[in-house]
Amino acid sequence: MPSANSWNVYLSGEIHSDWREVIANGVESSGIPVTLTSPVTDHDASDHCGVRILGNEENDFWKDRKGSRINAIRIRTLIERADIVVVNFGEKFRQWNAAFDAGYAAALGKPLIIVHPPEFNHALKEIDGAANATAETPEQVVQILEYVVAGRLA
């Protein structure tokens, strides 16, 4: 349940565009009490945290496994603490992790906002079906947050 002072919003999904910054700037401009969190968006750090912390692996499978398990600590904890989860599916890359995050948030009963271009409607129909709202742009996410958090229609 959101506190009277601030809502926690977890931003999941692709890391190759500025969508998080667009939302952060919109939230700041609107003055709504929202705290934004996200996975580690430094791709190199995210991919290599396991071997840099726990030691090298000869096999990429085990390297990826170490990193994914460490990243899961942050991701699952922040999703569990979130009042709302926003998952963005970008145009260039397959984001299997974003699909996991959406499913995990839905399983926890978290309010879920999915963001993706219209051409993904068919491919993401099941994920969209679990969402409370499906937006096409980060600006629409800001408008949704302003409405649900502050009761204001932009």
Phi, psi and omega in degrees: 000132180297143175285164179294337186265323185206143174259142175263124181238120179266128181254107182251158173122199190302150185243016187254010177222178185264021186301325179295319179295322178300316179293315180301315179295320179294319178296316179297315180297323182281342179074015180282146182281087182229133171253124182261136174229165182198170172291173172294123184259004171278104188304315181297314180298316180297316181290329189247006183302321182298311182284331178289329181268315189256354178112155186293157176230138177287324186261127181301328179303312182287327175299311180296322180297314178302311181296317183294324180291321177292315178299326181298330178301310180294310186299308182296319180298314181291324175295317179298325180278346186287146170274328179219142176243128177248127180238121181254127174256110182282173186277331190270325192241149172281121183251079179298325179297324178295321178296319177299312181300319179297315179295319179296314179299317179296319180296329178278355181078021180284140171301135191231127174245123178256140179235127175193160178290156183303329182292350177267001185307314182290312183297329184252021186300323179289319178294316176301325180296334178274347185279154171278333177208146175237118182250163176255342184222156174297329178298322176295325177298315178301317179296320177298313180298318178300320180291310185285328182277314186253350182073021182251136174262119185293000000 
